[in-house]
Coordinates of C-alpha atoms in Angstrom, one line a residue:
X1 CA 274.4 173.2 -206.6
X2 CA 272.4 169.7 -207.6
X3 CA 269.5 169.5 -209.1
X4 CA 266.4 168.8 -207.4
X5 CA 265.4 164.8 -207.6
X6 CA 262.7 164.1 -209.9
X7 CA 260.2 162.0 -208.6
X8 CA 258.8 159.0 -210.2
X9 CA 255.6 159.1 -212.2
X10 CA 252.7 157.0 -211.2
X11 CA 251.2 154.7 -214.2
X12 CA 247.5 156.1 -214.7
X13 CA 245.8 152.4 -216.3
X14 CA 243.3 153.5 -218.6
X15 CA 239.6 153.1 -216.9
X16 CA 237.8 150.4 -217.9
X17 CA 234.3 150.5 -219.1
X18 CA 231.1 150.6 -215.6
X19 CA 230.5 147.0 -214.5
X20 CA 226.9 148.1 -214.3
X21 CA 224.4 149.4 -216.9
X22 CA 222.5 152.4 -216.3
X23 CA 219.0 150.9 -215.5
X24 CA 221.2 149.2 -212.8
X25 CA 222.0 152.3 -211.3
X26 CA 219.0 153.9 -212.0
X27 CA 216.9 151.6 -209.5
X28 CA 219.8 151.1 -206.8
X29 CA 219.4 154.7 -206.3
X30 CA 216.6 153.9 -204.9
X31 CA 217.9 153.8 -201.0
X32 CA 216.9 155.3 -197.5
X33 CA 214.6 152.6 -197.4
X34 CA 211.6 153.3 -194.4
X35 CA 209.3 150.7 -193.1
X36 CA 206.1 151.1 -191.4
X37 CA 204.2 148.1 -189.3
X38 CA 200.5 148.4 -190.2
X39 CA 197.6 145.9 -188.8
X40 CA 196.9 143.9 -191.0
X41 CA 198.1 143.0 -194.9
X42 CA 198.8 145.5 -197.4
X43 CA 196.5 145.2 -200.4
X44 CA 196.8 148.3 -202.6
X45 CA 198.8 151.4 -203.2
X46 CA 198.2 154.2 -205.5
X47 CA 199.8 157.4 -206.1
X48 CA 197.6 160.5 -206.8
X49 CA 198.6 161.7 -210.1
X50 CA 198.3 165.1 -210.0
X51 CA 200.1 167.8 -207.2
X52 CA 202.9 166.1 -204.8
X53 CA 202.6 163.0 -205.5
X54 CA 200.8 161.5 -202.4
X55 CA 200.0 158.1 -201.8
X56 CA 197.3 156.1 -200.6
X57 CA 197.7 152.8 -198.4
X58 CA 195.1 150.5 -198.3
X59 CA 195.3 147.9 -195.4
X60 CA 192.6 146.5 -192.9
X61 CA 189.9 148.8 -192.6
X62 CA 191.4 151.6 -193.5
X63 CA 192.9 153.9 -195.5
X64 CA 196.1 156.1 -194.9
X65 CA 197.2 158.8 -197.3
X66 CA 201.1 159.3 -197.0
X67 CA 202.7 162.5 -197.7
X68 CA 205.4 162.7 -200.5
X69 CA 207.0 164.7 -199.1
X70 CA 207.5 163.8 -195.4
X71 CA 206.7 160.5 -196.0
X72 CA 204.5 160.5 -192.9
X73 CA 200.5 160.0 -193.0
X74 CA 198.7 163.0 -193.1
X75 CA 194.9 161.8 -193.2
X76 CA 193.7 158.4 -192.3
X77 CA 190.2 157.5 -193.6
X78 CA 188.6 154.4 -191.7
X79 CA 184.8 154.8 -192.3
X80 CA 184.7 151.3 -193.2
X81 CA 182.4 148.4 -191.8
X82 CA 184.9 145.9 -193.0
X83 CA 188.2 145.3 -194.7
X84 CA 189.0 147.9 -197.3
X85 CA 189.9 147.3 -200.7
X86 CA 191.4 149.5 -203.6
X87 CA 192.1 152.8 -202.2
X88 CA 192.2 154.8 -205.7
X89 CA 192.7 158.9 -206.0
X90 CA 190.8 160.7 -208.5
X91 CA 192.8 162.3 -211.5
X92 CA 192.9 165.8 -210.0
X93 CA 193.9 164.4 -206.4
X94 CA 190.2 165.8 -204.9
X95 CA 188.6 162.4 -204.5
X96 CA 189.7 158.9 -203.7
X97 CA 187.0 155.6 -203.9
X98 CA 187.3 152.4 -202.0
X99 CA 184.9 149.3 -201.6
X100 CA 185.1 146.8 -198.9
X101 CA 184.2 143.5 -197.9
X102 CA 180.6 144.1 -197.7
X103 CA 180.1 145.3 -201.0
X104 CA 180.2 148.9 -200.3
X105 CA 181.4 151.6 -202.3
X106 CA 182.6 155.2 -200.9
X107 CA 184.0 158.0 -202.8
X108 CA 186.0 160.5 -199.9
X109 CA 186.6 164.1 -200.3
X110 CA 190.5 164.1 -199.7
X111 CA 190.8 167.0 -197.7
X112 CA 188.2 166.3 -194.9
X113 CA 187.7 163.0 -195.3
X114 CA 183.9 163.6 -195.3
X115 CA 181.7 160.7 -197.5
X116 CA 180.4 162.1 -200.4
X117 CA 179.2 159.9 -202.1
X118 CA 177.9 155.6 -201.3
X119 CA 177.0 153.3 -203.6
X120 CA 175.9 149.6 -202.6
X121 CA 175.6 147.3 -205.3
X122 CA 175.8 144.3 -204.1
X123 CA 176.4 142.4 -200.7
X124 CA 179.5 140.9 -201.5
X125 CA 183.1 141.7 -201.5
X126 CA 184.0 145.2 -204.2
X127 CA 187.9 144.2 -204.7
X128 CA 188.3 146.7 -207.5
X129 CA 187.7 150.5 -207.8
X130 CA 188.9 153.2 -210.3
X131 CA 188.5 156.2 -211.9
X132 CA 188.2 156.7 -215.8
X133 CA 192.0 158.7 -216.4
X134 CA 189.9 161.3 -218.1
X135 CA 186.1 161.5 -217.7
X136 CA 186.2 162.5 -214.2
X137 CA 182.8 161.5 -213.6
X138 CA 183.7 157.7 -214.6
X139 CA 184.1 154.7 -211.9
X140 CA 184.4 151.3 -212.7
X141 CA 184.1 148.5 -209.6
X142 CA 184.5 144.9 -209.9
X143 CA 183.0 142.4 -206.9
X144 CA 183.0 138.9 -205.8
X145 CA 179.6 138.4 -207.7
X146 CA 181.1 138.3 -210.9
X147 CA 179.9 141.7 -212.0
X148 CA 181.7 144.9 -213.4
X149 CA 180.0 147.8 -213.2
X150 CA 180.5 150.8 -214.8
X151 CA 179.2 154.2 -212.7
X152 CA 178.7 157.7 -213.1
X153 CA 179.0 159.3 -210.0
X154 CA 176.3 161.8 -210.1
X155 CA 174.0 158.9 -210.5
X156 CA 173.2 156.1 -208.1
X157 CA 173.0 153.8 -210.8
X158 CA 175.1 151.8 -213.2
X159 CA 175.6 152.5 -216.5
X160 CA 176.7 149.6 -218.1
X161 CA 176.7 146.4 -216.2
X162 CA 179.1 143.4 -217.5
X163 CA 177.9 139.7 -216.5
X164 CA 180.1 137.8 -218.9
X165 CA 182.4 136.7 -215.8
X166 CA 182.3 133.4 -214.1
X167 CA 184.7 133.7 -211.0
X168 CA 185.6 136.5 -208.7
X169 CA 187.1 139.7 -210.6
X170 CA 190.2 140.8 -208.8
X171 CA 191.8 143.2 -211.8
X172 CA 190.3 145.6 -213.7
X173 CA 191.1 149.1 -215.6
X174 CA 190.4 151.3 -218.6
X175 CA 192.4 150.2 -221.5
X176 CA 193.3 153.9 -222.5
X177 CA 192.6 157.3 -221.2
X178 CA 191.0 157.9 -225.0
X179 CA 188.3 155.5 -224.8
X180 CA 185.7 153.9 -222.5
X181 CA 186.8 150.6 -223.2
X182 CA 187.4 148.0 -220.2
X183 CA 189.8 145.1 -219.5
X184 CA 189.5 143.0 -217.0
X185 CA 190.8 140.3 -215.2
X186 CA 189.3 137.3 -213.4
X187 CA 190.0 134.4 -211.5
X188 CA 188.6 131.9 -214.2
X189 CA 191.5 132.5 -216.2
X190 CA 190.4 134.7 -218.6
X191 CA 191.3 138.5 -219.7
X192 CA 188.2 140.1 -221.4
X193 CA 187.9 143.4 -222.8
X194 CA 184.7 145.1 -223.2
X195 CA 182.7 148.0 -225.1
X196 CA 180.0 149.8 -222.5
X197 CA 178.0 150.2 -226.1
X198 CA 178.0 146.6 -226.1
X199 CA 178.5 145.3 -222.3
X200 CA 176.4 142.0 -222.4
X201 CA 179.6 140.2 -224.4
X202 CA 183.5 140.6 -224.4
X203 CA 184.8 142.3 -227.6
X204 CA 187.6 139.9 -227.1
X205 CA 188.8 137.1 -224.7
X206 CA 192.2 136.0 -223.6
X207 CA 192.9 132.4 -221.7
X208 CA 195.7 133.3 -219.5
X209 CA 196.1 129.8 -217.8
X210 CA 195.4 130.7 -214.5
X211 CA 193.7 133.2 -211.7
X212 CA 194.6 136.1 -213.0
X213 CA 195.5 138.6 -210.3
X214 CA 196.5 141.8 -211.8
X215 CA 196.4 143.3 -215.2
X216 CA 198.3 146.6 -216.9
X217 CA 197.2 148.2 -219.8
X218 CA 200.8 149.6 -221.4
X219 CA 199.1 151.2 -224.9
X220 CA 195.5 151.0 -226.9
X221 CA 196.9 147.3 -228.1
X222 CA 199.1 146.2 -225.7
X223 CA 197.9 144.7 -222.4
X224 CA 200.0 142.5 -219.4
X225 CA 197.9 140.2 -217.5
X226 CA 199.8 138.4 -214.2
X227 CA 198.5 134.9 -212.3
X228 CA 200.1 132.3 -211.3
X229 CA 204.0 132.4 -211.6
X230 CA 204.1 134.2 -214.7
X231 CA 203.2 137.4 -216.6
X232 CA 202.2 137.4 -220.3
X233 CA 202.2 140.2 -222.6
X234 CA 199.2 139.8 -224.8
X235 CA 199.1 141.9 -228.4
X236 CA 195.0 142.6 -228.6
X237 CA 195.3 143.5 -232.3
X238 CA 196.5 140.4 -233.5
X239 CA 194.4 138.5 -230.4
X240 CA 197.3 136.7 -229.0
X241 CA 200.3 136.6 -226.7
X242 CA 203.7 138.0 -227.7
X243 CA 205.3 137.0 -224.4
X244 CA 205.3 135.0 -221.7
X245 CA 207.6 136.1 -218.7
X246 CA 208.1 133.2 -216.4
X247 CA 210.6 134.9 -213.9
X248 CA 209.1 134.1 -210.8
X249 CA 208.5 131.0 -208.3
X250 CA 205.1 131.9 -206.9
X251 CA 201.6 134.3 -207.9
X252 CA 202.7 136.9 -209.0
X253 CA 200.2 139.9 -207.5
X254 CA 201.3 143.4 -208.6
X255 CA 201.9 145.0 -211.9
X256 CA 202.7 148.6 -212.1
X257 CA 204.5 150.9 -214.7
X258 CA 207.8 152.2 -214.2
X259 CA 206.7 156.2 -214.0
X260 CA 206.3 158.3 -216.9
X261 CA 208.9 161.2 -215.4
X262 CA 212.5 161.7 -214.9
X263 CA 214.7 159.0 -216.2
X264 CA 213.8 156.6 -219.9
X265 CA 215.1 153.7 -217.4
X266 CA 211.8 154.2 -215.9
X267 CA 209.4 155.4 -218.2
X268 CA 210.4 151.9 -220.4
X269 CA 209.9 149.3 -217.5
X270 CA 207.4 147.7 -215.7
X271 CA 207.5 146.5 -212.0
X272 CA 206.0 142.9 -211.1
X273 CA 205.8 141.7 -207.4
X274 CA 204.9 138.0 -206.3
X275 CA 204.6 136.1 -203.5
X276 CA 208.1 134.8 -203.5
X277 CA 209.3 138.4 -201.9
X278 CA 210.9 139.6 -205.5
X279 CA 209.9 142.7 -207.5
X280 CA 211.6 142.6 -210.8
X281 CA 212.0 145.5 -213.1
X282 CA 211.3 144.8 -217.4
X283 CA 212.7 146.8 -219.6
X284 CA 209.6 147.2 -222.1
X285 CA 211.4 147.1 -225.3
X286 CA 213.4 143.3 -225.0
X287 CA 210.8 142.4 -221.9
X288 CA 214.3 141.2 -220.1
X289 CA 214.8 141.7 -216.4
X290 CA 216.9 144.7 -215.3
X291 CA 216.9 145.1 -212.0
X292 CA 214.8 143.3 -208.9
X293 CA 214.4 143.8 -204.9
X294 CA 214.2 140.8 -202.7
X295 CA 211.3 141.2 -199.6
X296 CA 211.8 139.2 -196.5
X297 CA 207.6 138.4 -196.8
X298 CA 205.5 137.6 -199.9
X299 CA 204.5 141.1 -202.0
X300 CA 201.0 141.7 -202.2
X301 CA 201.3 145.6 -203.9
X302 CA 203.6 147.6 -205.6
X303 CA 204.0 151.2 -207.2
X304 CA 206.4 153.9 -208.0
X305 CA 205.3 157.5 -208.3
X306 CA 204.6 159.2 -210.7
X307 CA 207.7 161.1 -210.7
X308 CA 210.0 158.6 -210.3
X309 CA 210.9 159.6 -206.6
X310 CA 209.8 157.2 -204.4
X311 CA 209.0 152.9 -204.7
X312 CA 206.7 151.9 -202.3
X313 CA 205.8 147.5 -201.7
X314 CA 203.5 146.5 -199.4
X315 CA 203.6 142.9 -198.0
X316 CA 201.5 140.4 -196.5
X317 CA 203.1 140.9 -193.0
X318 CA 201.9 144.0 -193.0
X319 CA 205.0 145.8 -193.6
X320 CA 204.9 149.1 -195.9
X321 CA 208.4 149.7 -197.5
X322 CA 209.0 153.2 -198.8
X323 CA 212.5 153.9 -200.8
X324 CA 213.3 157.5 -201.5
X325 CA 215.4 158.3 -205.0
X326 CA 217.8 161.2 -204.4
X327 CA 216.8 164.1 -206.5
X328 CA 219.0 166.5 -208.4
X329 CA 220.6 169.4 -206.4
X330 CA 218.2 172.4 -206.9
X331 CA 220.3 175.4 -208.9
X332 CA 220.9 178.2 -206.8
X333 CA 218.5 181.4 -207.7
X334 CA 220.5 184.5 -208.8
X335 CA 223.8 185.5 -208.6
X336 CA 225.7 185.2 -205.1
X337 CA 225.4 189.5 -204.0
X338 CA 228.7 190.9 -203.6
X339 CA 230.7 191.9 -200.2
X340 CA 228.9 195.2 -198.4
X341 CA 231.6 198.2 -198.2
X342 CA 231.8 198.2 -194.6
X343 CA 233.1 194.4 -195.1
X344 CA 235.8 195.4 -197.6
X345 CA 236.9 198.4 -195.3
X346 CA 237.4 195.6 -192.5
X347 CA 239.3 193.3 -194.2
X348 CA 241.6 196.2 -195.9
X349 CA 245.3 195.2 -195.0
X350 CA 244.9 191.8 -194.2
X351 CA 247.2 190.8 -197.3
X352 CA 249.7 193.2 -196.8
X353 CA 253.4 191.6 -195.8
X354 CA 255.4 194.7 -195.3
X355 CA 258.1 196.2 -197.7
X356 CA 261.0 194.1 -199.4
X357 CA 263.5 194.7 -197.4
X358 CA 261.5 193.7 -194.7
X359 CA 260.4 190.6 -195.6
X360 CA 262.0 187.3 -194.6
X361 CA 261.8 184.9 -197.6
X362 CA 260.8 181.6 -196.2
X363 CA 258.8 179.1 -198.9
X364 CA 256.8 177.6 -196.1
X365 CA 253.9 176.8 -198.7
X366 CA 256.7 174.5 -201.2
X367 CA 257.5 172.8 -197.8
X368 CA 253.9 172.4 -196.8
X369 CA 252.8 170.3 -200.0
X370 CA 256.2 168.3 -200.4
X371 CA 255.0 165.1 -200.5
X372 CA 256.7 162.4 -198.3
X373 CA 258.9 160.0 -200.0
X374 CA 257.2 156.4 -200.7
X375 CA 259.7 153.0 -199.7
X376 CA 260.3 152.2 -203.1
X377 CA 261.4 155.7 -204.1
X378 CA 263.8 155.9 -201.5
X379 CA 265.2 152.1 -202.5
X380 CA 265.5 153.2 -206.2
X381 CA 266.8 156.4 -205.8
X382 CA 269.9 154.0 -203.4
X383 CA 270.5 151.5 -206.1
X384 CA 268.6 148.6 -204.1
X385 CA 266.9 147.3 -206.6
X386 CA 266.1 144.3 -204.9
X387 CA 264.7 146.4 -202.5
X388 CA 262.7 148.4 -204.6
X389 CA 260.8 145.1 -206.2
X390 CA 260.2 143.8 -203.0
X391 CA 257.9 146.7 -201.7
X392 CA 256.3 147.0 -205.1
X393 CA 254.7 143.3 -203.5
X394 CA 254.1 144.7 -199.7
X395 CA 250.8 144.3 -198.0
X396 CA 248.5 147.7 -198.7
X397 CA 250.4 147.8 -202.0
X398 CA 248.2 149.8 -204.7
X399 CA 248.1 147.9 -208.1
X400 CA 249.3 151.1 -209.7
X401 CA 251.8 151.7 -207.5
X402 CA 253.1 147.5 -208.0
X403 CA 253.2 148.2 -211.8
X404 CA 255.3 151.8 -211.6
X405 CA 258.0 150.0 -209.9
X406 CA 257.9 147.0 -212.7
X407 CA 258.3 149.9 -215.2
X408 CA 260.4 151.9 -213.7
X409 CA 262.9 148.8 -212.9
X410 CA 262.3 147.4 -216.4
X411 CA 263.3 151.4 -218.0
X412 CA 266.8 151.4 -216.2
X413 CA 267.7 148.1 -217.3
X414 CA 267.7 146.3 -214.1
X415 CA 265.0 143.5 -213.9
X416 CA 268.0 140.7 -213.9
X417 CA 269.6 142.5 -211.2
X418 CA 266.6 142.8 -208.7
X419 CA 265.7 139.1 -209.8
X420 CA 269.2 137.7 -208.9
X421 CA 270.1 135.4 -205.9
X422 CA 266.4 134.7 -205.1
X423 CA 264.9 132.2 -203.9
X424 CA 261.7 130.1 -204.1
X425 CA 260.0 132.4 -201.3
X426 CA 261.2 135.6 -202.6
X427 CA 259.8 134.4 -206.3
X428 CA 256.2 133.5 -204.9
X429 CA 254.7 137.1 -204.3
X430 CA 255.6 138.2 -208.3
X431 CA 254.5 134.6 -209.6
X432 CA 251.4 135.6 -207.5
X433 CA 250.9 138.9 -208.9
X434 CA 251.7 137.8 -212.6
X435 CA 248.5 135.1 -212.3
X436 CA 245.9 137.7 -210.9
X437 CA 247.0 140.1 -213.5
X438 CA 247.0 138.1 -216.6
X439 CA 243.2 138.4 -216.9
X440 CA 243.9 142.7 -217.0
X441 CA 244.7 143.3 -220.3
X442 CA 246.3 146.0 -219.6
X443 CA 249.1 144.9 -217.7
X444 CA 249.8 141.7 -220.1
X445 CA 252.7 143.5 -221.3
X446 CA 254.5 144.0 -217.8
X447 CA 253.2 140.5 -217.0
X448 CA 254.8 138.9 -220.0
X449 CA 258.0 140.7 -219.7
X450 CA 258.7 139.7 -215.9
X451 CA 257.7 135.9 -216.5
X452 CA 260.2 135.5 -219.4
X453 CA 262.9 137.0 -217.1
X454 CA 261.7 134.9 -214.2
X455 CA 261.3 131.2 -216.1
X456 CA 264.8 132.1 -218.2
X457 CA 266.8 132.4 -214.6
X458 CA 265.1 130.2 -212.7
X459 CA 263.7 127.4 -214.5
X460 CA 265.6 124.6 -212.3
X461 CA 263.8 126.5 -209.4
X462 CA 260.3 125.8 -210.4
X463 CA 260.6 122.2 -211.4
X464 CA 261.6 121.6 -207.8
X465 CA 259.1 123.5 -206.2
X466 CA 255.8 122.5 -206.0
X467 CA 254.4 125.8 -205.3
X468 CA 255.9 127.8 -208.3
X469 CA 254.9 125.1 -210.4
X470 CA 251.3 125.2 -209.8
X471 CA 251.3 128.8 -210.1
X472 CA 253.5 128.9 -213.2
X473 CA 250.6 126.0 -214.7
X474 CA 247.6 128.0 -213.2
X475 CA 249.7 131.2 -215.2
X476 CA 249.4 129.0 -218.3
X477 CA 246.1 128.3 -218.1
X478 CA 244.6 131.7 -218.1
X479 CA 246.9 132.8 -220.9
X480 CA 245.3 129.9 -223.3
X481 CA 242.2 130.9 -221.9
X482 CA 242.6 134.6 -223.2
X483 CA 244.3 133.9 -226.2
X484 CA 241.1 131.7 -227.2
X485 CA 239.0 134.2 -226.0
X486 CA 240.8 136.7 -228.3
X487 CA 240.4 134.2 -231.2
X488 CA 236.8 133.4 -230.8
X489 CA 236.4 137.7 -230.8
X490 CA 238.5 138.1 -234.1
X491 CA 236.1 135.4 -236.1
X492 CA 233.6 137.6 -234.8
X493 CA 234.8 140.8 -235.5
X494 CA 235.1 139.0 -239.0
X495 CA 231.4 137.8 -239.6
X496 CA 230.3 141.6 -238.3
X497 CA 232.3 142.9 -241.1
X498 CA 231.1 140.4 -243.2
X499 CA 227.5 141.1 -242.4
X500 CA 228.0 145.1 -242.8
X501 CA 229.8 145.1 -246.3
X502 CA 226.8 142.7 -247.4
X503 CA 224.8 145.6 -246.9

């Protein structure tokens, strides 16, 4: 009796290393993108820090809190006489503050939306409201009257008052949760920090170049101010700027941190939106861009939750972009419970097959995963070798598959055979293969071994076609290429060695 046919091995090419980095794929996970048509322009998001994660929407005269979770609106707050501005939450999630175009400032219960508290300052336009991360107590607004005033809430008055400002403030923040200390940032151009012991001068001010639009406190010393089509990174210990990130073709309006939870791709990166429709993604360590979004409007607001789940833009159109981050699967609680014994007494028998003798021995399961025979199998297990190396080039061809049936030809000794009698059509598809493979080191070897075969029988061929001989030259470019590529990589291989025994 024969032995069964062996079949042929596949050739498993080693995997090469992820054409993307992992911040890459960190923010494309970002997908299931919703968008929600509001009134009127998007000016401010904020994320409550505390709980799930809501968010707070701030566009025309109103203020819609989204749920994380649902990512619907739950509570809509419009108790405003004009457009709203600066819709911030609280620490704890139980208030949120907003001023608006008449100077006004409220302070919301979150829950029933009732006004707790109303502070009027002044009669023109509060762009900027916040609470101290810390000091609960603690707000800080900054208006078109080129004051920033610093409030506790269970008084009606200021506490500190800055007038060192001479254009409209549109930014404005603590520096750290640690201290009381203030930055600001203002549409004269400058980025002042101030001391509520001392509020009647800066401690220190910054010339940005232009209206400055947003600023971000990263540490105690480190601050990023945005206006015009740049953001710099300015070092407030040494008083000076350590970088200046020109990345974008218009304002830039937004600057946000990357989230403090979940992945380091996010906790080290910062988000910057502009007017051009980009956010861009910093890593914070080489301040180089890893990742960006293009919006089909300009980008007035930007955040990402706490958490890292969800990246929310608002634009000028009035569109509200919300993009979910798939989560981990949740781990099953427990241990799966067992079959009940009136289950097991059902299911007794059902493997039984009857005795020996009875049994008719039929391998239906061997037949049921035989696999079916490819084309080139059955041509090589025939002899055709021709054959066989014409469908390792047919149409739907894997690449693996193409370079088993070069091997496989090449171990039984019969490349010159399945290259014999050919002419300049049958030579095209492996000239073909042999110059979109070059570039794969991997397959170098196969590619080398074929051409030498093919320009040693047919060499009269190719100087008479045009064809081959472009291919063949194209074949010979890429190969110089590659081998100066290869060079340029040894000298440097040499200076890093170099460089390592020197230490």
């Amino acid at each position: 009796m024969s032995a069964p046919l062996e079949r042929i091995q596949r050739v498993r090419n080693s995997v090469l290393p992820s054409q993307t980095t992992p911040e890459q794929r960190f923010w494309r996970a970002y997908k299931t993108p919703l968008l929600v048509k509001e009134h009127g322009a998007i000016s401010h998001i904020n994320f409550c820090p505390s709980g799930t994660h809501d968010f707070a929407v701030t566009s025309g005269a109103r203020v819609q809190i989204f749920s994380a979770r649902t990512r619907q609106v739950v509570r809509t707050i419009a108790r405003f006489k004009d457009t709203a501005y600066s819709g911030e939450f609280r620490p704890d999630g139980k208030l949120l503050v907003a001023g608006d175009a008449t100077g006004l400032i409220q302070v919301f219960d979150t829950k029933s939306r009732s006004i707790l508290l109303t502070l009027n300052p002044t009669n023109q336009a509060t762009h900027v409201t916040v609470f101290h991360p810390k000091t609960l107590t603690t707000l800080l607004s900054g208006s078109d009257d080129q004051t920033l005033r610093l409030w506790d809430i269970t008084s009606s008055e200021p506490t500190s008052v800055f007038k060192s400002h001479t254009d409209y403030i549109r930014a404005a923040s603590f520096l750290s949760p640690a201290s009381d200390n203030v930055v600001t940032g203002c549409y004269d151009g400058l980025i002042r920090i101030f001391d509520p012991r001392a509020p009647h001068e800066p401690t220190l001010s910054l010339s940005h170049g232009a209206p400055v639009e947003a600023t971000l406190p990263l540490t105690g010393t480190t601050v990023l101010s945005a206006g015009g089509p740049s953001v710099k990174v300015w070092d407030l210990v040494a008083g000076k700027m350590v970088k200046d990130l020109g990345n974008f073709q218009k304002t830039v309006t937004s600057l946000h941190v990357g989230g403090s939870g979940g992945s380091p791709s996010g906790a080290n990166a910062v988000l910057a939106g502009g007017l051009d429709g980009h956010v861009k993604v910093f890593d914070t360590t080489t301040w180089e861009v890893k990742f960006g979004w293009k919006f089909g409007d300009a980008v007035l607001t930007t955040a990402i939750s706490p958490d890292q789940k969800h990246f929310v833009t608002g634009l000028t159109s009035g569109v509200l972009s919300i993009r979910t981050r798939k989560t981990d699967p949740r781990v099953k609680q427990g241990v799966k419970q067992a079959k009940s014994g009136n289950f097991a007494r059902m299911i007794r028998g059902a493997d039984y097959k009857g005795e020996n003798e009875h049994q008719i021995l039929i391998d239906d399961e061997r037949r049921s995963r035989r696999k079916k025979i490819r084309l080139f199998e059955r041509h090589l297990n025939a002899f055709r070798w021709r054959e066989a190396l014409d469908a390792a080039f047919a149409p739907g061809m894997a690449p693996e598959l193409t370079v088993t049936v070069l091997d496989e030809l090449k171990r039984r000794g019969k490349v010159r055979i399945s290259l014999a009698g050919r002419d300049e059509g049958q030579l095209e598809p492996l000239v073909k293969w042999a110059v979109r493979n070059i570039d794969d080191f991997r397959n170098v070897e196969v590619v080398a071994d074929w051409m030498a075969c093919v320009a040693d029988m047919y060499a009269s061929v190719i100087e008479k076609s045009p064809v081959l001989e472009d291919l063949v030259s194209e074949l010979q470019r890429k190969l110089t290429r590659q081998v100066e590529i290869a060079r340029e990589a040894r000298r440097l291989e040499g200076m890093l060695e170099m460089l390592i025994q020197s230490h």
